[in-house]
Each structure stands twice: as structure tokens, then as C-alpha cells.
XYZ file of C-alpha atoms in Angstrom:
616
model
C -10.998 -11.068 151.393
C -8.168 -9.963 149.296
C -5.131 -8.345 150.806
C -4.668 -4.568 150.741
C -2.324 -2.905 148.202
C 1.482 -2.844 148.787
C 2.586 0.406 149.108
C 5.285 1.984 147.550
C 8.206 0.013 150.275
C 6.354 -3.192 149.500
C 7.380 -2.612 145.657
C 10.933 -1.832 146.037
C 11.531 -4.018 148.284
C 10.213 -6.787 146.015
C 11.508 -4.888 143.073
C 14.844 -2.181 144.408
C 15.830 0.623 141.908
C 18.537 0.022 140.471
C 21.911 0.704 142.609
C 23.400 2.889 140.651
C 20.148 5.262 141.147
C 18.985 4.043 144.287
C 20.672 6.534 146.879
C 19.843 9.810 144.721
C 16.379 11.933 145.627
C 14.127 10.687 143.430
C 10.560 11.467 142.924
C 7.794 8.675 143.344
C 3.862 8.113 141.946
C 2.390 4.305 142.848
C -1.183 3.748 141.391
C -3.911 0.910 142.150
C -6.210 -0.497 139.321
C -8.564 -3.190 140.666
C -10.131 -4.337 136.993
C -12.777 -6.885 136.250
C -9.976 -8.918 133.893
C -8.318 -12.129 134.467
C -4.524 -12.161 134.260
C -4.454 -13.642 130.881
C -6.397 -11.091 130.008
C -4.674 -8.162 131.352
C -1.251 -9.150 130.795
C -1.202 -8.957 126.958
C -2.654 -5.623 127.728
C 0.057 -4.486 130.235
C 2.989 -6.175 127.868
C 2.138 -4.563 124.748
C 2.936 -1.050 126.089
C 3.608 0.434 122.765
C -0.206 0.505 122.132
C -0.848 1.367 125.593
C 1.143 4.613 125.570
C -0.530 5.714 122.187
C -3.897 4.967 123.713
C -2.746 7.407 126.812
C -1.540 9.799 124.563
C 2.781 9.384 124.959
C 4.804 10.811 122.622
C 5.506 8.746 119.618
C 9.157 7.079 120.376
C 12.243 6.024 117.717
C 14.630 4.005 118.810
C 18.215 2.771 117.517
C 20.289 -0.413 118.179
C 23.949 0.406 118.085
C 27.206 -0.333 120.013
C 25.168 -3.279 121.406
C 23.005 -0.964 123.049
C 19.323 0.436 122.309
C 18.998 4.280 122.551
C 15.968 5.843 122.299
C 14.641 9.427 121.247
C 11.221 11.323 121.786
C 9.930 14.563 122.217
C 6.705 15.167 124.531
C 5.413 18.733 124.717
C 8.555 19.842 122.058
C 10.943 18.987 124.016
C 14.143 16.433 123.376
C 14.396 13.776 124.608
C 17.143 10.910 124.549
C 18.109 7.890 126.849
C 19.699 4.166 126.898
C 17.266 1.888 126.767
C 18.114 -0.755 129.800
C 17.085 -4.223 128.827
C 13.535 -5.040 130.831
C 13.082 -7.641 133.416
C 9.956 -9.707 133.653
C 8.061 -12.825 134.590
C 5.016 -13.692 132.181
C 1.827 -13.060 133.928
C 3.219 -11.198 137.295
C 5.242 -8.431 136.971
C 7.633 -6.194 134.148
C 9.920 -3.459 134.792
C 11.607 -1.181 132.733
C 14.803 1.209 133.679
C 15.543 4.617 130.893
C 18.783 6.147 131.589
C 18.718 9.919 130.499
C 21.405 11.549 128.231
C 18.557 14.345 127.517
C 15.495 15.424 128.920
C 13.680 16.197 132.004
C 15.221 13.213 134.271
C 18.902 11.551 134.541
C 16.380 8.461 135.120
C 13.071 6.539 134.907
C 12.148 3.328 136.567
C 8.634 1.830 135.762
C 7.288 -1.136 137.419
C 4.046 -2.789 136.578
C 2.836 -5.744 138.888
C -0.394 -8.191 138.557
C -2.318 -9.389 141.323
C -5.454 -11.712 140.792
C -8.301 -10.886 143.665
C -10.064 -13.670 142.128
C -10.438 -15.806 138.772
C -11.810 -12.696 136.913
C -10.601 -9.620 138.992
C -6.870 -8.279 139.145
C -5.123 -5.655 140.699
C -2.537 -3.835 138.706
C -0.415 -1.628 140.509
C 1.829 1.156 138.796
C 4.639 2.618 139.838
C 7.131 5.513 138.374
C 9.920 6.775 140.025
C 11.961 9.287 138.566
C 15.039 11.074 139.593
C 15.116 14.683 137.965
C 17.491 16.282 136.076
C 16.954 19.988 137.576
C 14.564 22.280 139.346
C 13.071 22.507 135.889
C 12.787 19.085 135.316
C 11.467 18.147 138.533
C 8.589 21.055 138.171
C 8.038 19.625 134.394
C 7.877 15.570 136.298
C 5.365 17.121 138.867
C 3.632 18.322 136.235
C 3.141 15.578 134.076
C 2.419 12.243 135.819
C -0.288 13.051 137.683
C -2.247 13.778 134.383
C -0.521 10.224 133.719
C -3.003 8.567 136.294
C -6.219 10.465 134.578
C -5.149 8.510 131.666
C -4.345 5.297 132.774
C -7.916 5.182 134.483
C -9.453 6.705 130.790
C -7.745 3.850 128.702
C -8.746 0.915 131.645
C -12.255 2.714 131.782
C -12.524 1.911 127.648
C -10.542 -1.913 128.066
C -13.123 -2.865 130.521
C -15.986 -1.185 128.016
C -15.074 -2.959 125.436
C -14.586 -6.309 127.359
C -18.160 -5.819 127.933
C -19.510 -5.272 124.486
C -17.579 -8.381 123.625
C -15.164 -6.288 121.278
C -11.346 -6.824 120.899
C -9.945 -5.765 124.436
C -8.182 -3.486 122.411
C -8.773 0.728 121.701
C -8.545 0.963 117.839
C -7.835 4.379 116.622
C -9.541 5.174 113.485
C -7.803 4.724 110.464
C -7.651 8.524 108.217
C -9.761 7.514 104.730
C -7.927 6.997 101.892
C -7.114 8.934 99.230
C -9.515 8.703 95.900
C -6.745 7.623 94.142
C -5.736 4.304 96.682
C -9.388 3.821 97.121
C -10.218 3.456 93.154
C -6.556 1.328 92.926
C -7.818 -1.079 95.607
C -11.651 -1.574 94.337
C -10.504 -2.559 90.801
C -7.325 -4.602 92.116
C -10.012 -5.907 94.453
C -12.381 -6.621 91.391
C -9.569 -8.362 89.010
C -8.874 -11.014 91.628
C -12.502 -12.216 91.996
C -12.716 -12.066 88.864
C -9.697 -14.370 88.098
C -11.099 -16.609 91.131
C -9.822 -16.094 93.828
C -11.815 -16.636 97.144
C -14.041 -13.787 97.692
C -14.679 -13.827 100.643
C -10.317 -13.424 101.813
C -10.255 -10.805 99.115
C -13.606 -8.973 100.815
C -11.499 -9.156 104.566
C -8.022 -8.570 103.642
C -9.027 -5.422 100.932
C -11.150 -4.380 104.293
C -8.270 -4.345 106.740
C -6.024 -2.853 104.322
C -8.357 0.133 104.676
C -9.062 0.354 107.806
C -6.772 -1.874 109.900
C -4.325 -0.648 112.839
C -1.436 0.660 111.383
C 0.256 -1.727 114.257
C -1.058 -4.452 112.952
C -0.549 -3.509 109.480
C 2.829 -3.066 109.640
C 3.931 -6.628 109.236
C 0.931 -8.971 107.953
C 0.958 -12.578 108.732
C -0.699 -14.299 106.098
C -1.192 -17.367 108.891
C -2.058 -15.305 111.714
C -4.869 -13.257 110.303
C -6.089 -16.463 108.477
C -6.723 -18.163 111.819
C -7.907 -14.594 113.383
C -10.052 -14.606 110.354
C -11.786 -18.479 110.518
C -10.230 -18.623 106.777
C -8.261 -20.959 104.568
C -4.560 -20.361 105.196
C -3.472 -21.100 101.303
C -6.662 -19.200 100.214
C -5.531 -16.019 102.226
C -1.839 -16.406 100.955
C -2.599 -16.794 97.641
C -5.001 -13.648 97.603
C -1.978 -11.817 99.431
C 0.458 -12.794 96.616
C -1.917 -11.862 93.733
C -2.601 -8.293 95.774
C 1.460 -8.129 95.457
C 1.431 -8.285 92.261
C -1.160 -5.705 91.733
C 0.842 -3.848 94.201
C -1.596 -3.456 96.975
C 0.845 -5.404 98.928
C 4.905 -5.989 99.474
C 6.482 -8.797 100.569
C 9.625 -8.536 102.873
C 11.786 -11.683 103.684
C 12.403 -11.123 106.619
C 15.850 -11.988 108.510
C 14.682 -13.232 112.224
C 17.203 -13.442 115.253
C 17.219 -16.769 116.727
C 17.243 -15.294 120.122
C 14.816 -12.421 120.824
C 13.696 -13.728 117.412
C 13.304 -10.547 116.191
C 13.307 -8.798 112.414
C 17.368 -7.846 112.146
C 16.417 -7.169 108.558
C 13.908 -6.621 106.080
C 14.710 -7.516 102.526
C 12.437 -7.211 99.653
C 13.531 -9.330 97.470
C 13.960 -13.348 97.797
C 17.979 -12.983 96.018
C 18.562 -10.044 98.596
C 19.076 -12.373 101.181
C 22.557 -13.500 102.919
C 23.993 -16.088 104.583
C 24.483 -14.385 107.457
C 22.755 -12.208 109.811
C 23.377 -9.927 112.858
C 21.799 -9.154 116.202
C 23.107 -6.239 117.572
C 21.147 -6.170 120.847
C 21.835 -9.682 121.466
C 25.107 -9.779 120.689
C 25.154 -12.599 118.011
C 25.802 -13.510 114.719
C 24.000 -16.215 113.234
C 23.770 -18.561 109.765
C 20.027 -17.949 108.202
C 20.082 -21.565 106.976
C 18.336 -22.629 110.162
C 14.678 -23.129 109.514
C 13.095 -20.678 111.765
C 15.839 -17.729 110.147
C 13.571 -16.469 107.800
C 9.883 -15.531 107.422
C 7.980 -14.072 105.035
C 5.783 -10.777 105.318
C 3.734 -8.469 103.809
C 3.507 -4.628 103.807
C 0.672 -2.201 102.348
C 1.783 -0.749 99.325
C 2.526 3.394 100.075
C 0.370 3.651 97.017
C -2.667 2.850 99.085
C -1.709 3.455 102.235
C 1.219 5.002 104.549
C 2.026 2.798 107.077
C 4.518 3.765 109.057
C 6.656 1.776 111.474
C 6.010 3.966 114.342
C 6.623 2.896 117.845
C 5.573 4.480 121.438
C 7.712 2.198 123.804
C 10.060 -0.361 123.281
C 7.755 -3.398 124.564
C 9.902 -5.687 125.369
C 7.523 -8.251 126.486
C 5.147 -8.116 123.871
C 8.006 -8.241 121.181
C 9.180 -11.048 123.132
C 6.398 -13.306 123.728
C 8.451 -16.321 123.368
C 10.224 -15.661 127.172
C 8.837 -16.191 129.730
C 11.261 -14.824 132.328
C 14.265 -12.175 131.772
C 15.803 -11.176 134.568
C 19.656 -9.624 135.160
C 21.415 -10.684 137.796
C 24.918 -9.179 139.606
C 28.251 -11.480 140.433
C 27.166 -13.637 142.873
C 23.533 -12.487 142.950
C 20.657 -15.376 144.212
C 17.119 -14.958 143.352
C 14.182 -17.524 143.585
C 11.149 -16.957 141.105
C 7.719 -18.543 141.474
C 6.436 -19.121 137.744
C 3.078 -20.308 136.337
C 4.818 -22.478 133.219
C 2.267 -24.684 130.601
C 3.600 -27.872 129.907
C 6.137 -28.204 127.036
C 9.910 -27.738 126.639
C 12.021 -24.614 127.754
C 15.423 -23.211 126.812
C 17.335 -21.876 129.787
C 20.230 -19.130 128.172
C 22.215 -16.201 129.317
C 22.388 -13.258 126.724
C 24.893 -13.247 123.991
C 25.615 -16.847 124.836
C 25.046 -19.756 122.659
C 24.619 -22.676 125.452
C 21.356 -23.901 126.442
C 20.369 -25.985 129.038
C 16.288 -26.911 128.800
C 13.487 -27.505 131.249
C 10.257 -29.695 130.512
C 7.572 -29.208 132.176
C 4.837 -31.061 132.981
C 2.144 -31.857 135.404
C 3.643 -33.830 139.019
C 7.319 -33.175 138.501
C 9.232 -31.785 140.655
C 8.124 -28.161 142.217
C 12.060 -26.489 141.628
C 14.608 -26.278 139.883
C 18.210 -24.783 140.463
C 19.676 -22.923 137.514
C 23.615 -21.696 137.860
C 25.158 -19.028 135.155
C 28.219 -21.920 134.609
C 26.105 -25.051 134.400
C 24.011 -26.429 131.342
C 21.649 -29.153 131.730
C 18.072 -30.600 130.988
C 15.892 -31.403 134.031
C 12.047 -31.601 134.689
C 9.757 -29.515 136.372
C 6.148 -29.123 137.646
C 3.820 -26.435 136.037
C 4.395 -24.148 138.713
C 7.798 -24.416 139.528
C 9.990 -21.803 142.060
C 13.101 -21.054 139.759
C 16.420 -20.423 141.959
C 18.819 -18.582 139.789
C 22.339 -17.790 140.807
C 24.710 -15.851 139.141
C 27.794 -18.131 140.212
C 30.683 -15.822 137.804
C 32.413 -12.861 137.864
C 30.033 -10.674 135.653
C 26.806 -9.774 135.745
C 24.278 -12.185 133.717
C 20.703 -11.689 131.956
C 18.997 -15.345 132.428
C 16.215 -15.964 129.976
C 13.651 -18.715 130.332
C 11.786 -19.001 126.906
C 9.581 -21.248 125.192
C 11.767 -23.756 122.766
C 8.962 -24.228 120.266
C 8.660 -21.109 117.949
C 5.128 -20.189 116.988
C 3.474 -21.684 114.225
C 1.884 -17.971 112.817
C 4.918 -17.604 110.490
C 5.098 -17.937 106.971
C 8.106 -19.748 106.325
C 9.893 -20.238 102.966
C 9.383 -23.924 102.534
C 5.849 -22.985 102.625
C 6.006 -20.296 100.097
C 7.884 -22.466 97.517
C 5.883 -25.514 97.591
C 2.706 -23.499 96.454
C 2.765 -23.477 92.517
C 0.800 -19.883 92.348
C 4.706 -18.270 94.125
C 6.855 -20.366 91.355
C 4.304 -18.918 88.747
C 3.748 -15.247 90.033
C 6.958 -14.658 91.403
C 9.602 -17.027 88.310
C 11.636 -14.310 88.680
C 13.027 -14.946 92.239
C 15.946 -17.154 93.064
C 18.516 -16.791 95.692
C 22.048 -16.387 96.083
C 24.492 -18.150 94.929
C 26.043 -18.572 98.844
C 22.517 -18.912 100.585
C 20.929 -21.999 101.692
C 17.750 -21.853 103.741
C 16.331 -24.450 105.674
C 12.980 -25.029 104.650
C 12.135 -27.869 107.238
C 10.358 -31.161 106.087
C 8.985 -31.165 102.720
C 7.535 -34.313 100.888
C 9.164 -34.500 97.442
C 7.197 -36.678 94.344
C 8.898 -37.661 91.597
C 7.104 -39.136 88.473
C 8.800 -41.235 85.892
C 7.673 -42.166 82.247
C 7.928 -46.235 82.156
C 9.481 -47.492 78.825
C 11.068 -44.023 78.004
C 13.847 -44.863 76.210
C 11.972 -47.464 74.024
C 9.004 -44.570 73.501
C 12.000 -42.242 72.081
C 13.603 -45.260 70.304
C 10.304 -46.333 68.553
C 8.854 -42.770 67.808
C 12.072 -40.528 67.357
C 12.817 -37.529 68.819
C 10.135 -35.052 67.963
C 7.088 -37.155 68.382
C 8.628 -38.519 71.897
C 9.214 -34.869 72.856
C 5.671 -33.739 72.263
C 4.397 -36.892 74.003
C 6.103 -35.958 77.181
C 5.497 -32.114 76.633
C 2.103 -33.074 76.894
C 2.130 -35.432 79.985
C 3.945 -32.140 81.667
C 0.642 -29.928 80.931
C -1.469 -32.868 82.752
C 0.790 -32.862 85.496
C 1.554 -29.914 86.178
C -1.983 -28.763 87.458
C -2.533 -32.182 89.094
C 0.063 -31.174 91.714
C -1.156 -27.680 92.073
C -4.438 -28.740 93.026
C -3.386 -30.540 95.977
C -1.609 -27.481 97.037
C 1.816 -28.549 95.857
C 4.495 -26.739 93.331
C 6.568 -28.579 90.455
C 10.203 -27.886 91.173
C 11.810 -28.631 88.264
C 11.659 -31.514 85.348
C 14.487 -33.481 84.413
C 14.326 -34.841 81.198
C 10.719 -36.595 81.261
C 10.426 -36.591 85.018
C 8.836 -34.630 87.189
C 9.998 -33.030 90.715
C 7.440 -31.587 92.576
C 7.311 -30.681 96.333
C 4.329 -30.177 99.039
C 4.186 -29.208 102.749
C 1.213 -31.709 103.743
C 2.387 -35.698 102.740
C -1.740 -36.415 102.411
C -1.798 -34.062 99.136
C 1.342 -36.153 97.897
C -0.564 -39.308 98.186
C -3.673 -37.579 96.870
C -1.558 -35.980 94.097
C -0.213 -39.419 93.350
C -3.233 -40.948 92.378
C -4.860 -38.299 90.742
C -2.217 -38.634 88.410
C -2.203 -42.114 87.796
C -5.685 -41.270 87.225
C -4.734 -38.903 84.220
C -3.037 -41.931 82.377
C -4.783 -44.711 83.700
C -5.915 -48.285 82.028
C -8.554 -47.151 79.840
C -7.123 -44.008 78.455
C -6.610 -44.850 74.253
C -5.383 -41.736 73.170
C -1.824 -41.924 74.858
C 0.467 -44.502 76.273
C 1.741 -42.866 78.640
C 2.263 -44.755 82.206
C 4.108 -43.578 85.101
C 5.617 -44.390 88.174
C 5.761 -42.193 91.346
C 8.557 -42.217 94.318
C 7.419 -40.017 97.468
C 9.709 -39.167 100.510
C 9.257 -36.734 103.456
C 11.871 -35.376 105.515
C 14.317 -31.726 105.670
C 15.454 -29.879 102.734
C 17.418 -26.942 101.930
C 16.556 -24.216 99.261
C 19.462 -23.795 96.957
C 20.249 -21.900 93.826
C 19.857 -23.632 90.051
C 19.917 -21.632 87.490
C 17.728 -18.505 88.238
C 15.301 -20.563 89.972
C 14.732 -22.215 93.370
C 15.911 -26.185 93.694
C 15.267 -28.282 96.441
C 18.099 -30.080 98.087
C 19.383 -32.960 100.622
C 19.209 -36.782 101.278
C 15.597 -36.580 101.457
C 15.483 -35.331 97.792
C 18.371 -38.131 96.805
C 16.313 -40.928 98.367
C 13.092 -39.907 96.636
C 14.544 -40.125 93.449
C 15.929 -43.351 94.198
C 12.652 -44.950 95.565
C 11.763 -44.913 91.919
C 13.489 -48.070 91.354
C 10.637 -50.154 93.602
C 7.983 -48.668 91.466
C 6.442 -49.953 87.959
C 3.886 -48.852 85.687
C 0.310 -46.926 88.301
C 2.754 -47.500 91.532
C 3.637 -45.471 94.178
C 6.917 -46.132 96.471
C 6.441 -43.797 99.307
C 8.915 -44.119 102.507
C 7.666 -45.159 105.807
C 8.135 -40.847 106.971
C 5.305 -40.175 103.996
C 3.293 -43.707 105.020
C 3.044 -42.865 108.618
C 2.533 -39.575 108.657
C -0.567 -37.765 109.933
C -4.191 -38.222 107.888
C -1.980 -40.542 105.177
C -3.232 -44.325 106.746
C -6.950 -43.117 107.236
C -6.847 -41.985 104.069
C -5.018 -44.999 102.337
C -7.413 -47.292 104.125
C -10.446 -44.991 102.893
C -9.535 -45.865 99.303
C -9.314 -49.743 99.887
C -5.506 -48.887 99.050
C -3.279 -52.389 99.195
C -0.060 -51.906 100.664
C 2.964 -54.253 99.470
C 6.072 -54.093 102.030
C 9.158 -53.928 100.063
C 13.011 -52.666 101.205
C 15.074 -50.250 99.899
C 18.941 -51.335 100.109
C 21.889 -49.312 98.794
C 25.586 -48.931 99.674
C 25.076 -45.446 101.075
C 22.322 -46.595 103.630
C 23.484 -48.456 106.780
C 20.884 -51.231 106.148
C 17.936 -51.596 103.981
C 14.904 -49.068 103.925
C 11.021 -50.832 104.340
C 8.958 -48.941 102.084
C 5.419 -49.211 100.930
C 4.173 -49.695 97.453
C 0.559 -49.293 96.477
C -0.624 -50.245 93.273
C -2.886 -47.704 92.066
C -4.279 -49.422 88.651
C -4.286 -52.351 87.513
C -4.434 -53.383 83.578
């Protein structure tokens, strides 16, 4: 039998109001919602309180970082409203709570406190509380007035979840979308029309042309190609490459979009790859950070306002759900102790303290040990067991925000290394390049480089014009080689080729296939190359007007060349050994020679593996 609800006292004393607040008459409402949801289930629910409060009806919210601090602005029933936005405090999965201090309205403040109880494996208790402390007479009749028509919606919107969980649809309310105008709706069939007819994958153009018209404007504010291609059950590179054909009919707009390394927020939107800067600024955190780290940037994509408003409209801050990365934030006083009993899966943590750049990290896994004792001053990695107790303690003179987040960043964004290894961008979008003082991360890449054997003796023994056209031609049979294993060519450099892909498998599969195009029997050209691969971080930098590709991983590519003759490949031990690559070799009947790489740069020689494609 499950134990009663806490009242009102059991809350705040689990939870107090905050001090400054706590001694003024205040007005109280504490609700009970016993729903047939599992906490996973609900939480996402309870987090994302944005959609929540349009689904009860709240007034539609705006809401301002400056001076480090975020200050919000509504007006329900007509009238103004404006307050500070406190940060929130939370623990994944148990409890949030959120503290609005008033500089107009109804109330000098509003403290809202959601907590989760599971009753069993698919039953939880949610209780809801509100205190508020008026402003006035008036304000306290207006409070009186309004949240207990708060409840009646609360049990409306849980009435429809639980509906819905029942029908098997999204858990969810989805407002309507309004139709579109004839205009957007003609622009969208024929754009939709031209790109099956040039094609593209029907079946992403048929979904994403379908969402554009009726989606969530939510969702719709910022697609993720990745995201809705796993929502979807569809080919990531399919999907993207329908959403950058749709930008060029200008269905869609892409945004590069500046992310803070901390709340890993959007701190800027820029539409335009060369409208991007070196550095970027959290205001709400407190930092400024370099966007040449490789999570800094990600790439987006809005609805054209031809076709479709969408608005970036908000109805609460959310700080959970914008936030999904932590797991705990919690502010603690000088000198303040608090123990917290989490429900952590196993992986790697980052233990921080706003606005600073020290991390200590926790990782977690089944049978370690059950706490773990985190001090403001200290930094350190330890271990922990999946449901660890947490004792925080705020050993300085100030107070302290502690945040417990995941380390590893999701893998839903489209990042830039991503974007620029897919020949269809470098076509579509030839215009783009970057600034001349940015360099972005674009995390491991495997870099090809082919290499005409005998060059100099083909230009020697033809002259110039014929040797030209012979390697102007070997570019055309290369070039769509490497786009059909879902790479993009770089650059050439006299009669080589760079090209770059995000998956080492469709380098060695691109390898072949062009050995392939110039093998033994071909009579009609003599053309025979050799191909260096190597896998490892690059940066993006500027050449020219176009996008280059640079680092020691690109250097030693190049160099690899040197190990390679005539229908060989000299791949690095990073490209043999990484994942699908040895099944696949092996598949083939591929022979594998071990050979070394040795040069005065490298502190001892390189092993390397050569495969001999062809043989004469």
C-alpha cells in the first residue's frame, strides 16, 4: 500500500521557500495527481513545461538574458507582467522547482514545486504546489481567482496525456496547425514535385513536406535533420540531403547555430556559414567561450516565412527540458550541506559550479560505491554506483549552483564536419566559406588522397595540354566515386585528389571503387593511382572562398602516399581498425601487407596497412 500524500509541511520542509520570502504571508494551493504513467514517462512531461502551460492555456511568455540575469515578461487576462527569472533547481526524475521574483504584476513572488512519486512500476503521483505571496489586496483577490481554475486544467491536460497514452499516440497534446495559405501550399507541392523529380528519396520528401505543414510549431522551430530521421525510421543522409535541396528552393533555412558549452544552449543563430566568429558568449552562464571546440556549433533548419510563420514563442522558461543534459542543479548558501539520492545510468559525469570552468567527473557504473562527497573547492574524478546519495557542501564564502550533467553530448546534432564531408553541401551551397579568424572543430574525419603514378613522365611524354585533359578527365571519374560513398572532394592539388568522409568503411569502399575506374583491363586510358587514407581530428579553415580541411591528420594522409604504388591503398592503423572496416576487408578476400611509416616529425615509426587492390 502506497503512502498517503505529503501535505503542504511535508513539501517545504523537503523543499523551504526561499528565505528571503519565507517569513512574508503568502498564499498556498498543493494538488495530488495519481496517473497511470511511469516516471520516465511523466517526467519529460512535467520538464517540458513550456508545452504544458500552452496545453493549460498560460499566457504566452518572452523572456530576455541580460546583466547575467533572465527577466521575463507576460500578460494573462491584459495585464503586465514582469519578473527575474531565478535559476531552477532539480533532480532528473524526482522533483523541479522554480522561484519568479516580481517587478510587475499581481505577486512580489511565485514559488512552484513539482515532485514525482512512483506507487508502482506504471503509476506515479505528482504533486503540485504554488505558493505565492501577493502584491496587494488586488492581487491577492486576482491569485484567489486564478489558480483554482489552474487545478481544472491541470486535471483537463493529465485527463488527455493519459488518453492518448492509451490510444498509443505521442504522450503529447498537439494543437492543430492553421492551413496554409494557397500561395505556401502551391510553393511547397511543386518544390515538393522538383525534388522527386531530380531523385531524391520520396518517401523523406513525402514526411518532411508533411511536417512542414502540419508540424508543432515547437518542434518546428529548430529541425534536426538527425533527430527526426531516427523519429522517422529514415536514412539520416537521405533526410539531410532532401533538407538542403528544400533550402535551396527556400522551403527551408539553415541557421549555424552558436551552442554554449555549458547549458549548451543556442547563444546565437547565424544564417550564414562566413557569419560565424571565433568567439561566443553566454550571458546566463557567465562565460565566454572559443567555437573551435567540436560540439560549438550545430547546424539547423527553419521553415521558410514564405510557407509558414513559425514563431519562436515560449510559455515558460523550461529549464529542465532545455537542459536535458543535467541531471541535478541545485544552489546552495555559504556553508550549506545537502545529501541527494539520484537514479544515475552508467556513463561519465561532469561535476561544475556555474560560471566556473573546473570540472571534476563521476563514472558510474553498476557495484561501485553507493556515495560520493562533492565540496565547492575540490575537483576530482571518483566512481559511483547507479544510485548513488550525492553529499554536496558548499565549503566557500558565496553561495554556489552545483550541476551534475551528463559529459557525453547527444548524438541528434548536425555538426559541421558532417555537413562538409557530404559532396551535395560543397555543390549546393560553393558559395559558403568561413572567416578568415574561425576555425571549427569538426571532430574525426577520414581524409583520402589519390595520386596519379608516373605524373611527371605522363606530362613529360604528352605535353601540357594532352596531360591536362588526361587528368581533367580522371577528376570527372572521381569525383562521383567519392560522392557515392557519402563522402565530399575537398580540394585537388595539381592531379591529386583530397576528399574527406565521416564513416572510414566508405573510404575503404571509395578506395576501391576507384581503383576499379582505372583498373588492369581498362585500354582507353593509362591512368593508375595510388590512395593514402587516415582518420583522426580536423579543423575547418578558410582557403580561398572555400572550406579546407586542416591538422596532422590531414599532413599524415598525404604523406602515407609514399607506401603506396600503382591499385594500393596505405590506410593508418585509426582507418584499419576502425568499426565495420576488418569485416569488410576480410569480406573482399582483401590481403593486408604490414609496412611502417618513419619520419623525423614522428617519435618512432607508424605500422600501416597496404592492400593491393589490382594486380596487372
Amino acid at each position: 500500500m502506497s503512502a498517503p500524500p505529503k501535505t503542504v509541511d511535508d513539501l517545504l520542509a523537503l523543499h523551504p521557500w526561499p528565505k528571503t520570502y519565507a517569513a512574508e504571508p503568502r498564499l498556498q494551493w498543493l494538488w495530488h495527481f495519481e496517473l497511470p504513467l511511469s516516471v520516465k514517462q511523466l517526467w519529460p512531461i512535467v520538464a517540458d513545461s513550456s508545452r504544458m502551460n500552452r496545453a493549460l492555456g498560460v499566457s504566452e511568455m518572452k523572456f530576455e538574458d541580460r546583466d547575467g540575469l533572465r527577466h521575463g515578461t507576460s500578460r494573462p487576462g491584459g495585464v503586465a507582467h514582469a519578473w527575474v527569472e531565478v535559476p531552477w533547481n532539480w533532480v532528473e526524475g524526482q522533483w523541479l522547482e522554480s522561484v519568479r521574483v516580481y517587478e510587475r504584476g499581481f505577486s512580489k513572488v511565485v514559488y512552484a514545486l513539482f515532485c514525482l512519486e512512483p506507487l508502482d512500476p506504471q503509476r506515479t503521483r505528482l504533486s503540485v504546489y504554488f505558493g505565492a505571496v501577493p502584491r496587494n489586496f488586488v492581487g491577492k483577490l486576482a491569485l484567489n481567482f486564478g489558480f483554482p481554475g489552474l487545478e481544472k486544467d491541470f486535471h483537463r491536460v493529465f485527463g488527455e496525456v493519459t488518453g492518448q497514452l492509451a490510444a498509443l499516440k505521442p504522450i503529447f497534446m498537439l494543437p492543430p496547425a492553421e492551413p496554409l495559405s494557397p500561395e505556401a501550399e502551391a510553393k511547397l507541392e511543386a518544390a515538393k514535385k522538383k525534388l522527386v523529380t531530380e531523385g531524391l528519396d520520396p518517401a523523406c520528401v513525402e514526411k518532411l513536406f508533411s511536417w512542414i505543414r502540419t508540424g508543432d510549431e515547437e518542434d518546428l522551430y529548430r529541425i534536426q535533420v538527425r533527430e527526426r530521421a531516427r523519429a522517422w525510421s529514415l536514412d539520416e543522409q537521405q533526410l539531410l540531403r532532401v533538407a538542403l535541396h528544400a533550402t535551396r528552393e527556400a522551403v527551408l533555412e539553415i541557421s549555424w547555430d552558436i551552442i554554449c558549452p555549458h547549458c549548451r544552449g543556442v547563444t546565437e543563430e547565424v544564417s550564414q556559414l562566413g557569419g560565424l566568429t571565433a568567439k561566443g558568449e553566454c550571458e546566463v552562464c557567465e562565460l565566454d567561450f572559443g567555437t573551435n571546440a567540436a560540439e560549438s556549433v550545430e547546424i539547423t533548419f527553419h521553415v521558410h516565412p514564405s510557407i509558414r510563420a513559425i514563431a519562436h514563442r515560449t510559455f515558460c522558461s523550461a529549464e529542465p527540458a532545455t537542459k536535458q543534459h543535467i541531471r541535478l542543479q541545485r544552489d546552495l548558501s555559504a556553508g550549506e550541506k545537502l545529501a541527494v539520492k539520484l537514479k544515475l545510468e552508467p556513463g561519465t559525469y561532469r561535476l561544475r559550479l556555474h560560471g566556473r570552468e573546473e570540472y571534476g567527473y563521476l563514472d558510474v557504473s553498476e557495484g561501485k560505491p553507493a556515495s560520493h562527497a562533492w565540496k565547492a573547492s575540490a575537483v576530482s574524478r571518483q566512481e559511483a554506483g547507479v544510485e548513488p546519495e550525492l553529499e554536496l557542501f558548499n565549503d566557500t564564502d558565496k553561495p554556489q549552483r552545483f550541476i551534475l550533467e551528463a559529459a557525453r553530448w547527444s548524438d541528434h546534432a548536425l555538426r559541421p564536419g558532417q555537413l562538409f564531408s557530404l559532396q551535395e553541401y560543397r555543390d549546393l551551397f560553393s558559395e559558403d566559406y568561413l572567416g578568415t579568424d574561425v576555425q571549427l572543430a569538426i571532430g574525426d574525419q577520414t581524409i583520402l588522397f589519390t595520386d596519379i603514378v608516373g605524373s611527371t613522365a605522363m606530362y613529360a611524354e604528352r605535353g601540357d595540354p594532352a596531360a591536362f585533359m588526361e587528368v581533367k578527365n580522371h577528376f570527372g571519374e572521381v569525383f562521383p566515386v567519392v560522392a557515392k560513398h557519402r563522402g565530399a572532394v575537398v580540394k585537388t592539388i595539381g592531379d591529386a585528389v583530397m576528399a574527406a568522409f565521416s564513416d572510414p568503411l566508405d573510404a575503404v569502399k571509395a578506395s576501391k571503387d576507384i581503383h576499379a575506374c582505372f583498373g588492369p583491363g581498362r585500354t582507353d586510358s593509362d591512368t593508375r593511382l595510388r590512395i593514402s587514407l587516415n582518420s583522426g581530428p580536423c579543423i575547418a579553415v578558410k582557403l580561398n572562398t572555400g572550406v579546407d580541411y586542416f591538422g596532422q591528420t590531414v599532413n599524415l594522409a598525404a604523406k602515407l602516399q609514399s607506401l603506396a604504388e600503382a591499385w594500393q591503398v596505405a590506410m593508418s592503423e585509426a582507418v584499419a581498425r576502425a568499426p565495420g572496416v576488418a569485416a569488410w576487408l576480410e569480406k573482399e578476400g582483401a590481403k593486408l601487407e604490414d609496412v611502417t611509416f618513419a619520419s623525423k616529425a614522428l617519435r618512432a615509426p607508424l605500422p600501416v596497412k597496404r592492400w593491393t587492390c589490382f594486380i596487372e
